[in-house]
Amino acid sequence: MVSFGEALRSRFISLRRLNRLAQYRNRKIRDQVNQERAVVEERYLQLQNIKSEIEHLQKEIERCYDFRSADEHIALVPLEEFYANAPANISQEEVTRKDPHQQHLARLNWEMQERKNLVGTLLEREGRKSVLISDITTKEHRLKSLKPKIEAIIEIAESI
């Protein structure tokens, strides 16, 4: 027969074993929960990063839509005049009629060439103008120097 003390000891050992087993299971479940929590937190952080990136890209898209180019304020010649007067290597009619962006670029290119030509013409004419002005001033000086001589001749002619 088993004595009361041995039965108590046996039950106490069983309780300790069951307690250790429960603690082991708790630790294992806690580790599992921590691993799952780490995965969830990592995915949540990725989600936050992606949301932030999407927001940044949307702001960038809005900024692009709101962008106003400096060339929008340039008065370009009408399309008919552009296609009539621009050289074929600039107008590239078969391409620019289909693509508005290429058309705009070609018109800007031709406008720039035309303005450069006009600046060259302006400089040439300003040079001619300055030559003519200097010629006129030399003739005026010559005429002014002739005036006293003519007056002297008139006085002599009147006295005769």
Short mmCIF file of C-alpha atoms in Angstrom, two decimals:
data_model
loop_
_atom_site.label_atom_id
_atom_site.label_comp_id
_atom_site.label_asym_id
_atom_site.label_seq_id
_atom_site.Cartn_x
_atom_site.Cartn_y
_atom_site.Cartn_z
CA MET A 1 0.00 0.00 0.00
CA VAL A 2 1.06 3.49 -0.80
CA SER A 3 1.37 5.85 2.04
CA PHE A 4 -0.29 9.19 2.13
CA GLY A 5 3.04 11.05 1.85
CA GLU A 6 4.07 9.09 -1.21
CA ALA A 7 0.72 9.73 -2.86
CA LEU A 8 1.06 13.42 -2.03
CA ARG A 9 4.61 13.45 -3.37
CA SER A 10 3.50 11.65 -6.52
CA ARG A 11 0.72 14.17 -7.06
CA PHE A 12 3.10 17.06 -6.37
CA ILE A 13 5.56 15.71 -8.96
CA SER A 14 2.67 15.33 -11.42
CA LEU A 15 1.59 18.91 -10.77
CA ARG A 16 5.13 20.17 -11.30
CA ARG A 17 5.39 18.21 -14.54
CA LEU A 18 2.02 19.53 -15.73
CA ASN A 19 3.05 23.07 -14.72
CA ARG A 20 6.32 22.76 -16.67
CA LEU A 21 4.40 21.42 -19.66
CA ALA A 22 1.90 24.31 -19.44
CA GLN A 23 4.76 26.84 -19.21
CA TYR A 24 6.50 25.20 -22.17
CA ARG A 25 3.27 25.37 -24.22
CA ASN A 26 2.74 29.01 -23.17
CA ARG A 27 6.31 29.90 -24.15
CA LYS A 28 5.91 28.12 -27.48
CA ILE A 29 2.59 29.88 -28.19
CA ARG A 30 4.08 33.24 -27.08
CA ASP A 31 7.03 32.73 -29.46
CA GLN A 32 4.63 31.81 -32.25
CA VAL A 33 2.51 34.92 -31.55
CA ASN A 34 5.64 37.10 -31.49
CA GLN A 35 6.74 35.68 -34.84
CA GLU A 36 3.30 36.30 -36.34
CA ARG A 37 3.26 39.81 -34.82
CA ALA A 38 6.66 40.54 -36.38
CA VAL A 39 5.37 39.41 -39.78
CA VAL A 40 2.21 41.52 -39.40
CA GLU A 41 4.22 44.57 -38.27
CA GLU A 42 6.62 44.16 -41.19
CA ARG A 43 3.72 43.97 -43.65
CA TYR A 44 2.04 46.94 -41.97
CA LEU A 45 5.25 48.94 -42.32
CA GLN A 46 5.47 47.94 -45.99
CA LEU A 47 1.85 49.04 -46.43
CA GLN A 48 2.61 52.41 -44.82
CA ASN A 49 5.67 52.84 -47.06
CA ILE A 50 3.64 52.02 -50.16
CA LYS A 51 0.87 54.43 -49.11
CA SER A 52 3.46 57.14 -48.57
CA GLU A 53 5.01 56.44 -51.96
CA ILE A 54 1.59 56.52 -53.64
CA GLU A 55 0.84 59.85 -51.99
CA HIS A 56 4.20 61.23 -53.11
CA LEU A 57 3.62 60.04 -56.68
CA GLN A 58 0.12 61.55 -56.72
CA LYS A 59 1.55 64.90 -55.60
CA GLU A 60 4.20 64.61 -58.31
CA ILE A 61 1.51 63.87 -60.90
CA GLU A 62 -0.50 66.90 -59.74
CA ARG A 63 2.63 69.04 -59.95
CA CYS A 64 3.19 67.83 -63.51
CA TYR A 65 -0.42 68.64 -64.44
CA ASP A 66 -0.07 72.11 -62.91
CA PHE A 67 3.24 72.78 -64.67
CA ARG A 68 3.12 75.70 -67.06
CA SER A 69 5.94 75.83 -69.55
CA ALA A 70 7.56 79.12 -70.51
CA ASP A 71 6.89 78.39 -74.18
CA GLU A 72 3.12 78.55 -73.64
CA HIS A 73 3.33 82.34 -73.71
CA ILE A 74 5.19 82.54 -77.02
CA ALA A 75 2.97 83.72 -79.84
CA LEU A 76 3.51 81.20 -82.64
CA VAL A 77 2.56 81.67 -86.26
CA PRO A 78 -0.68 79.97 -87.34
CA LEU A 79 -0.47 76.33 -88.43
CA GLU A 80 -1.30 77.08 -92.05
CA GLU A 81 1.53 79.61 -92.25
CA PHE A 82 3.87 77.20 -90.50
CA TYR A 83 3.20 74.38 -92.97
CA ALA A 84 3.31 76.80 -95.91
CA ASN A 85 6.59 78.55 -95.02
CA ALA A 86 8.62 76.16 -92.85
CA PRO A 87 11.17 73.95 -94.59
CA ALA A 88 10.28 70.26 -94.86
CA ASN A 89 13.13 69.17 -92.58
CA ILE A 90 11.58 71.24 -89.77
CA SER A 91 7.85 70.90 -90.45
CA GLN A 92 7.98 67.11 -91.04
CA GLU A 93 4.32 67.28 -91.95
CA GLU A 94 3.71 63.52 -91.97
CA VAL A 95 4.88 63.27 -88.35
CA THR A 96 3.72 66.58 -86.91
CA ARG A 97 0.16 66.38 -88.20
CA LYS A 98 -0.35 63.20 -86.14
CA ASP A 99 1.57 64.16 -83.00
CA PRO A 100 0.65 67.49 -81.35
CA HIS A 101 3.77 67.44 -79.17
CA GLN A 102 6.10 66.99 -82.15
CA GLN A 103 4.11 69.66 -83.97
CA HIS A 104 4.61 72.10 -81.09
CA LEU A 105 8.33 71.32 -80.95
CA ALA A 106 8.68 71.83 -84.70
CA ARG A 107 6.80 75.13 -84.54
CA LEU A 108 9.03 76.31 -81.68
CA ASN A 109 12.13 75.27 -83.63
CA TRP A 110 10.99 77.13 -86.73
CA GLU A 111 10.01 80.17 -84.65
CA MET A 112 13.49 80.21 -83.12
CA GLN A 113 15.13 80.03 -86.56
CA GLU A 114 12.89 82.78 -87.89
CA ARG A 115 13.67 85.01 -84.91
CA LYS A 116 17.40 84.41 -85.34
CA ASN A 117 17.06 85.39 -89.00
CA LEU A 118 15.13 88.50 -88.01
CA VAL A 119 17.79 89.43 -85.45
CA GLY A 120 20.44 89.07 -88.17
CA THR A 121 18.41 91.27 -90.51
CA LEU A 122 17.88 93.81 -87.74
CA LEU A 123 21.59 93.98 -86.97
CA GLU A 124 22.42 94.36 -90.65
CA ARG A 125 19.90 97.18 -91.07
CA GLU A 126 21.04 98.90 -87.89
CA GLY A 127 24.59 98.78 -89.28
CA ARG A 128 23.41 100.32 -92.55
CA LYS A 129 21.45 102.92 -90.60
CA SER A 130 24.51 103.94 -88.59
CA VAL A 131 26.55 104.21 -91.82
CA LEU A 132 23.85 106.40 -93.38
CA ILE A 133 23.62 108.55 -90.24
CA SER A 134 27.38 109.10 -90.22
CA ASP A 135 27.25 109.93 -93.95
CA ILE A 136 24.44 112.43 -93.35
CA THR A 137 26.29 114.07 -90.45
CA THR A 138 29.46 114.47 -92.54
CA LYS A 139 27.41 116.05 -95.33
CA GLU A 140 25.71 118.37 -92.81
CA HIS A 141 29.11 119.46 -91.49
CA ARG A 142 30.28 120.07 -95.02
CA LEU A 143 27.16 122.10 -95.79
CA LYS A 144 27.59 124.09 -92.58
CA SER A 145 31.18 124.82 -93.51
CA LEU A 146 30.04 125.97 -96.98
CA LYS A 147 27.43 128.38 -95.59
CA PRO A 148 29.90 131.15 -94.56
CA LYS A 149 31.68 130.84 -97.90
CA ILE A 150 28.39 131.16 -99.82
CA GLU A 151 27.38 134.17 -97.70
CA ALA A 152 30.75 135.77 -98.42
CA ILE A 153 30.29 135.17 -102.16
CA ILE A 154 26.78 136.66 -101.99
CA GLU A 155 28.11 139.79 -100.25
CA ILE A 156 30.82 140.20 -102.86
CA ALA A 157 28.30 139.65 -105.65
CA GLU A 158 25.90 142.24 -104.20
CA SER A 159 28.62 144.86 -103.96
CA ILE A 160 29.46 144.49 -107.64
#
